[in-house]
Short mmCIF file of C-alpha atoms in Angstrom, two decimals:
data_model
loop_
_atom_site.label_atom_id
_atom_site.label_comp_id
_atom_site.label_asym_id
_atom_site.label_seq_id
_atom_site.Cartn_x
_atom_site.Cartn_y
_atom_site.Cartn_z
CA ALA A 1 -14.41 -7.36 7.29
CA GLN A 2 -12.37 -4.26 7.83
CA THR A 3 -12.87 -1.20 5.66
CA VAL A 4 -11.08 2.12 5.33
CA THR A 5 -12.84 5.21 4.01
CA GLN A 6 -11.28 8.44 2.80
CA SER A 7 -14.01 10.88 1.88
CA GLN A 8 -11.84 13.62 0.40
CA PRO A 9 -10.71 12.66 -3.13
CA GLU A 10 -8.76 15.89 -3.59
CA MET A 11 -7.51 18.72 -1.44
CA SER A 12 -5.27 21.70 -1.88
CA VAL A 13 -3.39 23.87 0.56
CA GLN A 14 -1.19 26.90 0.31
CA GLU A 15 2.47 26.42 1.04
CA ALA A 16 3.29 26.90 4.75
CA GLU A 17 -0.31 26.38 5.82
CA THR A 18 -1.86 23.45 7.66
CA VAL A 19 -4.12 20.82 6.16
CA THR A 20 -6.00 17.87 7.65
CA LEU A 21 -6.84 14.70 5.74
CA SER A 22 -9.67 12.54 7.03
CA CYS A 23 -9.92 8.80 7.41
CA THR A 24 -12.46 6.55 9.05
CA TYR A 25 -12.31 2.81 9.40
CA ASP A 26 -14.46 -0.05 10.52
CA THR A 27 -13.33 -3.07 12.47
CA SER A 28 -14.54 -5.26 15.27
CA GLU A 29 -11.04 -5.83 16.55
CA SER A 30 -9.58 -4.05 19.52
CA ASN A 31 -5.94 -4.20 18.55
CA TYR A 32 -4.65 -3.05 15.19
CA TYR A 33 -2.37 -0.58 13.47
CA LEU A 34 -3.20 2.45 11.37
CA PHE A 35 -0.97 4.15 8.87
CA TRP A 36 -0.69 7.04 6.49
CA TYR A 37 1.31 6.37 3.36
CA LYS A 38 2.38 8.96 0.82
CA GLN A 39 2.62 8.21 -2.91
CA PRO A 40 4.34 11.02 -4.82
CA PRO A 41 3.75 11.19 -8.58
CA SER A 42 5.57 8.31 -10.28
CA ARG A 43 7.32 7.37 -7.05
CA GLN A 44 6.89 4.53 -4.62
CA MET A 45 4.74 4.72 -1.55
CA ILE A 46 6.49 5.62 1.64
CA LEU A 47 5.36 5.48 5.23
CA VAL A 48 4.46 8.82 6.75
CA ILE A 49 3.23 7.88 10.19
CA ARG A 50 1.99 4.89 12.16
CA GLN A 51 -0.35 4.53 15.14
CA GLU A 52 -0.86 1.51 17.36
CA ALA A 53 -4.47 1.21 18.46
CA TYR A 54 -3.55 0.39 22.04
CA LYS A 55 -1.70 3.70 22.42
CA GLN A 56 -3.80 6.64 23.45
CA GLN A 57 -1.14 9.17 22.59
CA ASN A 58 -1.34 10.50 19.06
CA ALA A 59 1.69 9.77 16.89
CA THR A 60 3.82 12.62 15.62
CA GLU A 61 6.60 12.71 13.02
CA ASN A 62 8.04 16.17 12.53
CA ARG A 63 5.40 18.16 10.60
CA PHE A 64 3.00 15.23 10.49
CA SER A 65 0.65 14.30 13.30
CA VAL A 66 -2.49 12.26 13.67
CA ASN A 67 -5.72 12.65 15.58
CA PHE A 68 -6.67 9.12 16.57
CA GLN A 69 -10.17 8.74 17.95
CA LYS A 70 -10.59 5.04 18.67
CA ALA A 71 -14.21 5.16 19.76
CA ALA A 72 -15.19 7.11 16.67
CA LYS A 73 -12.89 4.98 14.48
CA SER A 74 -11.36 8.09 13.05
CA PHE A 75 -7.73 8.64 12.09
CA SER A 76 -6.95 12.01 10.53
CA LEU A 77 -3.57 13.29 9.36
CA LYS A 78 -2.49 16.86 9.97
CA ILE A 79 0.31 18.31 7.90
CA SER A 80 1.75 21.51 9.32
CA ASP A 81 3.84 24.04 7.42
CA SER A 82 2.96 22.37 4.10
CA GLN A 83 5.75 22.14 1.57
CA LEU A 84 5.67 21.70 -2.20
CA GLY A 85 7.20 18.26 -1.72
CA ASP A 86 4.13 17.18 0.21
CA THR A 87 2.19 17.09 -3.06
CA ALA A 88 1.15 13.45 -3.40
CA MET A 89 -1.58 10.88 -2.98
CA TYR A 90 -2.10 10.03 0.67
CA PHE A 91 -3.48 6.67 1.65
CA CYS A 92 -4.87 5.70 5.01
CA ALA A 93 -4.30 2.03 5.80
CA PHE A 94 -5.22 -0.57 8.41
CA ILE A 95 -3.52 -3.73 9.61
CA SER A 96 -5.12 -6.36 11.74
CA THR A 97 -2.84 -7.87 14.34
CA THR A 98 -4.76 -11.13 14.40
CA SER A 99 -4.21 -12.19 10.80
CA GLY A 100 -0.49 -12.66 11.17
CA THR A 101 0.16 -11.53 7.62
CA TYR A 102 0.23 -7.78 8.22
CA LYS A 103 -1.55 -7.20 4.94
CA TYR A 104 -2.69 -3.63 4.45
CA ILE A 105 -6.24 -2.54 3.77
CA PHE A 106 -6.10 0.83 2.06
CA GLY A 107 -8.56 3.63 1.57
CA THR A 108 -9.13 5.16 -1.85
CA GLY A 109 -6.70 7.97 -1.19
CA THR A 110 -6.69 11.76 -1.07
CA ARG A 111 -4.81 13.70 -3.70
CA LEU A 112 -3.12 16.63 -2.00
CA LYS A 113 -1.74 19.54 -3.95
CA VAL A 114 0.41 22.14 -2.23
CA LEU A 115 0.20 25.49 -3.96
CA ALA A 116 3.09 27.92 -4.16
CA ASP B 1 19.70 1.38 -4.25
CA THR B 2 18.59 -1.25 -1.76
CA GLY B 3 14.86 -0.65 -2.03
CA VAL B 4 12.20 -2.89 -3.55
CA SER B 5 12.78 -3.28 -7.26
CA GLN B 6 10.11 -4.16 -9.80
CA ASN B 7 10.53 -5.01 -13.45
CA PRO B 8 9.40 -4.08 -15.95
CA ARG B 9 8.13 -0.64 -15.02
CA HIS B 10 5.67 -0.63 -17.88
CA LYS B 11 4.15 -3.41 -19.93
CA ILE B 12 1.76 -3.15 -22.86
CA THR B 13 0.29 -6.42 -24.04
CA LYS B 14 -2.44 -7.64 -26.29
CA ARG B 15 -5.49 -9.23 -24.80
CA GLY B 16 -5.03 -12.96 -24.44
CA GLN B 17 -1.26 -12.84 -23.99
CA ASN B 18 0.56 -13.95 -20.88
CA VAL B 19 2.70 -11.55 -18.86
CA THR B 20 5.10 -11.99 -15.99
CA PHE B 21 6.33 -9.39 -13.54
CA ARG B 22 9.26 -9.61 -11.21
CA CYS B 23 9.81 -8.20 -7.75
CA ASP B 24 13.10 -8.11 -5.88
CA PRO B 25 12.41 -7.30 -2.24
CA ILE B 26 14.78 -5.71 0.19
CA SER B 27 17.42 -8.25 1.07
CA GLU B 28 16.48 -10.50 3.99
CA HIS B 29 12.90 -9.30 4.13
CA ASN B 30 10.86 -12.42 4.80
CA ARG B 31 7.44 -10.94 4.03
CA LEU B 32 6.43 -10.15 0.46
CA TYR B 33 3.12 -8.80 -0.83
CA TRP B 34 1.53 -8.14 -4.19
CA TYR B 35 -1.11 -5.46 -4.54
CA ARG B 36 -3.09 -4.17 -7.48
CA GLN B 37 -3.96 -0.51 -7.86
CA THR B 38 -6.44 0.79 -10.39
CA LEU B 39 -7.05 4.43 -11.24
CA GLY B 40 -8.71 6.29 -8.41
CA GLN B 41 -8.45 3.39 -6.01
CA GLY B 42 -6.16 2.40 -3.23
CA PRO B 43 -3.99 -0.68 -3.54
CA GLU B 44 -5.88 -3.96 -3.14
CA PHE B 45 -4.21 -6.99 -1.60
CA LEU B 46 -3.55 -9.88 -3.96
CA THR B 47 -1.24 -12.31 -2.19
CA TYR B 48 1.26 -12.74 0.62
CA PHE B 49 4.44 -14.78 0.98
CA GLN B 50 6.34 -15.53 4.13
CA ASN B 51 9.70 -16.65 2.88
CA GLU B 52 8.87 -19.09 0.05
CA ALA B 53 5.43 -20.06 1.36
CA GLN B 54 2.36 -18.42 -0.15
CA LEU B 55 0.20 -18.05 2.93
CA GLU B 56 -2.70 -15.99 1.69
CA LYS B 57 -4.42 -15.26 -1.60
CA SER B 58 -7.18 -12.78 -2.22
CA ARG B 59 -10.35 -13.71 -4.04
CA LEU B 60 -9.20 -11.07 -6.53
CA LEU B 61 -6.51 -13.51 -7.59
CA SER B 62 -8.38 -15.54 -10.18
CA ASP B 63 -7.05 -18.79 -11.58
CA ARG B 64 -5.39 -16.79 -14.37
CA PHE B 65 -3.04 -15.30 -11.80
CA SER B 66 -0.18 -17.16 -10.20
CA ALA B 67 2.62 -15.98 -7.98
CA GLU B 68 5.79 -17.65 -6.85
CA ARG B 69 8.66 -16.87 -4.57
CA PRO B 70 11.27 -19.56 -5.06
CA LYS B 71 13.86 -19.79 -2.30
CA GLY B 72 12.20 -16.92 -0.49
CA SER B 73 14.00 -14.28 -2.50
CA PHE B 74 12.53 -12.60 -5.59
CA SER B 75 8.93 -13.13 -6.59
CA THR B 76 7.09 -13.36 -9.90
CA LEU B 77 3.49 -12.63 -10.69
CA GLU B 78 2.13 -14.17 -13.88
CA ILE B 79 -1.14 -13.32 -15.54
CA GLN B 80 -2.35 -15.73 -18.18
CA ARG B 81 -4.77 -14.86 -20.98
CA THR B 82 -4.80 -11.20 -20.03
CA GLU B 83 -8.03 -9.24 -20.17
CA GLN B 84 -8.60 -5.50 -20.42
CA GLY B 85 -9.77 -5.51 -16.82
CA ASP B 86 -6.29 -6.59 -15.78
CA SER B 87 -4.94 -3.16 -16.72
CA ALA B 88 -3.62 -1.70 -13.48
CA MET B 89 -0.53 -0.89 -11.48
CA TYR B 90 0.89 -3.97 -9.78
CA LEU B 91 2.75 -3.14 -6.60
CA CYS B 92 5.14 -5.29 -4.67
CA ALA B 93 6.03 -4.66 -1.04
CA SER B 94 8.27 -6.35 1.46
CA GLY B 95 8.67 -6.34 5.22
CA GLN B 96 10.80 -7.94 7.86
CA GLY B 97 10.06 -9.66 11.11
CA ALA B 98 7.03 -10.41 13.21
CA LEU B 99 6.94 -7.12 15.06
CA ASN B 100 7.75 -4.67 12.29
CA THR B 101 4.54 -3.66 10.55
CA GLU B 102 6.10 -1.32 8.01
CA ALA B 103 6.01 -2.38 4.38
CA PHE B 104 8.39 -1.05 1.77
CA PHE B 105 6.91 -0.61 -1.66
CA GLY B 106 8.38 -0.79 -5.12
CA GLN B 107 7.51 1.67 -7.85
CA GLY B 108 5.18 -0.82 -9.44
CA THR B 109 4.63 -2.31 -12.87
CA ARG B 110 1.99 -0.58 -14.93
CA LEU B 111 0.17 -3.05 -17.15
CA THR B 112 -1.90 -1.94 -20.10
CA VAL B 113 -3.91 -4.57 -21.93
CA VAL B 114 -5.00 -3.48 -25.41
#
């Protein structure tokens, strides 16, 4: 069974600084997808960034980038130039490509607070 | 707003009562998911529909839970004989196509069983 672990329940960062959120996962599969989703207070979850396991190049979306280490099964999210609007719960998630359902397996989340 | 819509947003019910939640996915999305999220936890998968067919159910979905998606459009999640342990946020998500892995989430229905 696949598992996703986020070991940082809470983090804070000063506005305009950089912060890295950690995520590790466990799977025996070789092909899968990894995601970071953001859940702002009282708002729906939205996709931040996605990484295909077969791609060696780390995904980047504007101020958000990942460090994907497939051998170590590590998938961290780096937020550069943090903004107050980045305050949210961040969930790391995994999808198996073999199941056909694309159901997500989520970690327990990291609550990020950006300080003014 | 063409996002995923869930109703009601909040529901307080007495233990033992039945409740039903509704999810309207993004139009033409063929995949629909229900997740449950408790405090301090990430969302946990409950069930998956592809069009009107319920293709997967989690072991978390006891026999008190039932979900439907008639005609492959909106979906309902019913909980019978609610228990305090059912108190949680119930999230619905939808997605489209075989190659698009992104899921779009609704704001959820927060259930409180008293």
